[in-house]
Amino acid sequence: MLDTNVVLDLTVFADPGVAALRRGLDDGTLHALVNAQTLEELRLVLAYPRLGCDAAAQAAALDWYAGRATRVAEPPEDDPRPESRCPLRCRADPDDQKFLDLAWRAGARWLISKDKALLMLARAAARHGRFAIVAPADFPAA
């Protein structure tokens, strides 16, 4: 499971620090998870003028990532099942909660992130034992 910053490194910036992740996604040894919320955030971020992506580059980046990711259905907002929402709360950046909830609900082993608010939760995630939060450089395949 990848956050938006890592996806940008893969698709827009061609960051060599995520080359192993890209190879894993391309050859199918790594599986990314997405839902409507995470894809929408990626779509919006790709359109930021400071990234300099024209419409074709935005579409190519979104298509590349969506084509290598498994789509996970959203639970209803009023879903009472405890497994539908991650008990970890991203209070530093509530917009990042969607990544925690998706990783929790979908059974991800890893949430690979460059986001400081998410990385600050790495120890708490380790205590829960459901998934690890790591920076790209700390991902074992890197």
PDB file of C-alpha atoms in Angstrom:
ATOM      1  CA  MET A   1       0.000   0.000   0.000  1.00  0.00           C
ATOM      2  CA  LEU A   2       1.493   3.325  -1.075  1.00  0.00           C
ATOM      3  CA  ASP A   3       0.692   6.876  -0.099  1.00  0.00           C
ATOM      4  CA  THR A   4       0.328   9.620  -2.700  1.00  0.00           C
ATOM      5  CA  ASN A   5       3.855  10.984  -2.223  1.00  0.00           C
ATOM      6  CA  VAL A   6       5.367   7.605  -3.048  1.00  0.00           C
ATOM      7  CA  VAL A   7       3.119   7.233  -6.091  1.00  0.00           C
ATOM      8  CA  LEU A   8       4.311  10.648  -7.306  1.00  0.00           C
ATOM      9  CA  ASP A   9       7.914   9.497  -6.914  1.00  0.00           C
ATOM     10  CA  LEU A  10       7.056   6.448  -9.024  1.00  0.00           C
ATOM     11  CA  THR A  11       5.060   8.168 -11.739  1.00  0.00           C
ATOM     12  CA  VAL A  12       6.069  11.826 -11.988  1.00  0.00           C
ATOM     13  CA  PHE A  13       9.555  12.199 -10.553  1.00  0.00           C
ATOM     14  CA  ALA A  14      11.059   8.809 -11.546  1.00  0.00           C
ATOM     15  CA  ASP A  15      12.890   8.844  -8.210  1.00  0.00           C
ATOM     16  CA  PRO A  16      15.613   6.165  -8.212  1.00  0.00           C
ATOM     17  CA  GLY A  17      14.906   5.666  -4.495  1.00  0.00           C
ATOM     18  CA  VAL A  18      11.665   3.893  -5.415  1.00  0.00           C
ATOM     19  CA  ALA A  19      12.993   1.926  -8.398  1.00  0.00           C
ATOM     20  CA  ALA A  20      12.667  -1.391  -6.526  1.00  0.00           C
ATOM     21  CA  LEU A  21       9.031  -0.595  -5.762  1.00  0.00           C
ATOM     22  CA  ARG A  22       8.390   0.199  -9.397  1.00  0.00           C
ATOM     23  CA  ARG A  23       9.985  -3.059 -10.525  1.00  0.00           C
ATOM     24  CA  GLY A  24       7.887  -4.971  -8.005  1.00  0.00           C
ATOM     25  CA  LEU A  25       4.684  -3.320  -9.192  1.00  0.00           C
ATOM     26  CA  ASP A  26       5.609  -3.861 -12.837  1.00  0.00           C
ATOM     27  CA  ASP A  27       6.453  -7.541 -12.416  1.00  0.00           C
ATOM     28  CA  GLY A  28       3.597  -8.287 -10.021  1.00  0.00           C
ATOM     29  CA  THR A  29       5.685  -9.232  -6.989  1.00  0.00           C
ATOM     30  CA  LEU A  30       4.264  -6.212  -5.124  1.00  0.00           C
ATOM     31  CA  HIS A  31       0.586  -5.395  -4.988  1.00  0.00           C
ATOM     32  CA  ALA A  32      -0.694  -1.890  -4.330  1.00  0.00           C
ATOM     33  CA  LEU A  33      -4.117  -1.302  -2.818  1.00  0.00           C
ATOM     34  CA  VAL A  34      -6.365   1.616  -3.711  1.00  0.00           C
ATOM     35  CA  ASN A  35      -9.898   2.780  -3.146  1.00  0.00           C
ATOM     36  CA  ALA A  36     -11.986   5.624  -4.495  1.00  0.00           C
ATOM     37  CA  GLN A  37     -10.599   8.069  -1.910  1.00  0.00           C
ATOM     38  CA  THR A  38      -6.931   7.356  -2.539  1.00  0.00           C
ATOM     39  CA  LEU A  39      -7.346   7.438  -6.317  1.00  0.00           C
ATOM     40  CA  GLU A  40      -9.240  10.720  -6.082  1.00  0.00           C
ATOM     41  CA  GLU A  41      -6.474  12.249  -3.965  1.00  0.00           C
ATOM     42  CA  LEU A  42      -3.917  11.133  -6.544  1.00  0.00           C
ATOM     43  CA  ARG A  43      -6.000  12.606  -9.358  1.00  0.00           C
ATOM     44  CA  LEU A  44      -6.264  15.955  -7.541  1.00  0.00           C
ATOM     45  CA  VAL A  45      -2.567  16.090  -6.621  1.00  0.00           C
ATOM     46  CA  LEU A  46      -1.463  15.249 -10.165  1.00  0.00           C
ATOM     47  CA  ALA A  47      -3.338  18.368 -11.298  1.00  0.00           C
ATOM     48  CA  TYR A  48      -1.390  20.687  -8.968  1.00  0.00           C
ATOM     49  CA  PRO A  49       0.260  23.303 -11.222  1.00  0.00           C
ATOM     50  CA  ARG A  50       3.572  23.063  -9.341  1.00  0.00           C
ATOM     51  CA  LEU A  51       3.977  19.470 -10.563  1.00  0.00           C
ATOM     52  CA  GLY A  52       3.908  20.650 -14.162  1.00  0.00           C
ATOM     53  CA  CYS A  53       1.931  17.659 -15.433  1.00  0.00           C
ATOM     54  CA  ASP A  54      -0.224  18.322 -18.460  1.00  0.00           C
ATOM     55  CA  ALA A  55      -3.486  16.401 -18.897  1.00  0.00           C
ATOM     56  CA  ALA A  56      -1.770  13.580 -20.808  1.00  0.00           C
ATOM     57  CA  ALA A  57       0.908  13.122 -18.121  1.00  0.00           C
ATOM     58  CA  GLN A  58      -1.741  13.166 -15.396  1.00  0.00           C
ATOM     59  CA  ALA A  59      -3.775  10.506 -17.188  1.00  0.00           C
ATOM     60  CA  ALA A  60      -0.684   8.380 -17.850  1.00  0.00           C
ATOM     61  CA  ALA A  61       0.387   8.473 -14.194  1.00  0.00           C
ATOM     62  CA  LEU A  62      -3.094   7.664 -12.935  1.00  0.00           C
ATOM     63  CA  ASP A  63      -3.567   4.883 -15.488  1.00  0.00           C
ATOM     64  CA  TRP A  64      -0.162   3.336 -14.741  1.00  0.00           C
ATOM     65  CA  TYR A  65      -0.832   3.195 -11.010  1.00  0.00           C
ATOM     66  CA  ALA A  66      -4.486   2.168 -11.202  1.00  0.00           C
ATOM     67  CA  GLY A  67      -3.519  -0.574 -13.635  1.00  0.00           C
ATOM     68  CA  ARG A  68      -1.124  -2.091 -11.112  1.00  0.00           C
ATOM     69  CA  ALA A  69      -3.300  -1.720  -8.032  1.00  0.00           C
ATOM     70  CA  THR A  70      -6.094  -3.774  -6.555  1.00  0.00           C
ATOM     71  CA  ARG A  71      -9.242  -1.769  -5.955  1.00  0.00           C
ATOM     72  CA  VAL A  72     -10.784  -2.230  -2.502  1.00  0.00           C
ATOM     73  CA  ALA A  73     -14.458  -1.424  -1.962  1.00  0.00           C
ATOM     74  CA  GLU A  74     -15.400   1.221   0.566  1.00  0.00           C
ATOM     75  CA  PRO A  75     -17.452   0.145   3.569  1.00  0.00           C
ATOM     76  CA  PRO A  76     -20.607   2.140   4.258  1.00  0.00           C
ATOM     77  CA  GLU A  77     -19.959   5.194   6.454  1.00  0.00           C
ATOM     78  CA  ASP A  78     -22.168   3.743   9.179  1.00  0.00           C
ATOM     79  CA  ASP A  79     -20.503   0.306   9.096  1.00  0.00           C
ATOM     80  CA  PRO A  80     -20.432  -0.806  12.756  1.00  0.00           C
ATOM     81  CA  ARG A  81     -17.822  -3.542  12.279  1.00  0.00           C
ATOM     82  CA  PRO A  82     -14.603  -2.672  14.123  1.00  0.00           C
ATOM     83  CA  GLU A  83     -12.453  -4.021  11.308  1.00  0.00           C
ATOM     84  CA  SER A  84     -13.822  -1.403   8.905  1.00  0.00           C
ATOM     85  CA  ARG A  85     -11.877   1.466  10.531  1.00  0.00           C
ATOM     86  CA  CYS A  86      -8.314   1.545  11.738  1.00  0.00           C
ATOM     87  CA  PRO A  87      -7.992   2.260  15.475  1.00  0.00           C
ATOM     88  CA  LEU A  88      -4.920   4.398  14.752  1.00  0.00           C
ATOM     89  CA  ARG A  89      -5.894   8.030  14.283  1.00  0.00           C
ATOM     90  CA  CYS A  90      -3.845  10.422  12.176  1.00  0.00           C
ATOM     91  CA  ARG A  91      -4.549  13.529  14.212  1.00  0.00           C
ATOM     92  CA  ALA A  92      -1.599  15.437  12.732  1.00  0.00           C
ATOM     93  CA  ASP A  93      -3.164  15.217   9.255  1.00  0.00           C
ATOM     94  CA  PRO A  94      -6.737  13.887   9.168  1.00  0.00           C
ATOM     95  CA  ASP A  95      -6.589  13.717   5.351  1.00  0.00           C
ATOM     96  CA  ASP A  96      -4.163  10.800   5.743  1.00  0.00           C
ATOM     97  CA  GLN A  97      -6.652   8.707   7.724  1.00  0.00           C
ATOM     98  CA  LYS A  98      -7.888   7.186   4.466  1.00  0.00           C
ATOM     99  CA  PHE A  99      -4.530   5.416   4.015  1.00  0.00           C
ATOM    100  CA  LEU A 100      -4.604   3.936   7.516  1.00  0.00           C
ATOM    101  CA  ASP A 101      -8.201   2.780   7.135  1.00  0.00           C
ATOM    102  CA  LEU A 102      -7.517   1.196   3.755  1.00  0.00           C
ATOM    103  CA  ALA A 103      -4.380  -0.598   4.964  1.00  0.00           C
ATOM    104  CA  TRP A 104      -6.265  -1.875   8.017  1.00  0.00           C
ATOM    105  CA  ARG A 105      -9.394  -2.978   6.198  1.00  0.00           C
ATOM    106  CA  ALA A 106      -7.630  -4.557   3.231  1.00  0.00           C
ATOM    107  CA  GLY A 107      -5.089  -6.474   5.292  1.00  0.00           C
ATOM    108  CA  ALA A 108      -2.031  -4.720   3.871  1.00  0.00           C
ATOM    109  CA  ARG A 109       1.312  -5.812   5.292  1.00  0.00           C
ATOM    110  CA  TRP A 110       2.966  -2.452   4.599  1.00  0.00           C
ATOM    111  CA  LEU A 111       1.991   1.184   4.276  1.00  0.00           C
ATOM    112  CA  ILE A 112       4.901   2.760   2.423  1.00  0.00           C
ATOM    113  CA  SER A 113       4.884   6.484   2.991  1.00  0.00           C
ATOM    114  CA  LYS A 114       6.942   9.649   2.862  1.00  0.00           C
ATOM    115  CA  ASP A 115       4.350  11.539   4.888  1.00  0.00           C
ATOM    116  CA  LYS A 116       5.648  12.649   8.291  1.00  0.00           C
ATOM    117  CA  ALA A 117       2.213  12.376   9.917  1.00  0.00           C
ATOM    118  CA  LEU A 118       1.912   8.733   8.857  1.00  0.00           C
ATOM    119  CA  LEU A 119       5.527   7.846   9.640  1.00  0.00           C
ATOM    120  CA  MET A 120       5.032   9.193  13.180  1.00  0.00           C
ATOM    121  CA  LEU A 121       2.485   6.394  13.667  1.00  0.00           C
ATOM    122  CA  ALA A 122       4.947   3.598  12.792  1.00  0.00           C
ATOM    123  CA  ARG A 123       5.481   2.493  16.405  1.00  0.00           C
ATOM    124  CA  ALA A 124       1.779   2.505  17.169  1.00  0.00           C
ATOM    125  CA  ALA A 125       1.113   0.473  14.025  1.00  0.00           C
ATOM    126  CA  ALA A 126       3.796  -2.018  15.068  1.00  0.00           C
ATOM    127  CA  ARG A 127       2.078  -2.465  18.438  1.00  0.00           C
ATOM    128  CA  HIS A 128      -1.159  -3.369  16.665  1.00  0.00           C
ATOM    129  CA  GLY A 129       0.767  -5.843  14.541  1.00  0.00           C
ATOM    130  CA  ARG A 130      -1.563  -5.583  11.570  1.00  0.00           C
ATOM    131  CA  PHE A 131       0.684  -3.631   9.172  1.00  0.00           C
ATOM    132  CA  ALA A 132       3.967  -1.738   9.248  1.00  0.00           C
ATOM    133  CA  ILE A 133       4.401   1.899   8.256  1.00  0.00           C
ATOM    134  CA  VAL A 134       7.772   2.497   6.604  1.00  0.00           C
ATOM    135  CA  ALA A 135       9.540   5.014   4.402  1.00  0.00           C
ATOM    136  CA  PRO A 136      10.449   3.765   0.908  1.00  0.00           C
ATOM    137  CA  ALA A 137      14.125   3.443   1.866  1.00  0.00           C
ATOM    138  CA  ASP A 138      13.168   1.188   4.792  1.00  0.00           C
ATOM    139  CA  PHE A 139      10.967  -1.145   2.780  1.00  0.00           C
ATOM    140  CA  PRO A 140      12.638  -4.575   2.681  1.00  0.00           C
ATOM    141  CA  ALA A 141      12.480  -4.813  -1.117  1.00  0.00           C
ATOM    142  CA  ALA A 142      14.332  -1.508  -1.505  1.00  0.00           C
TER     143      ALA A 142
END
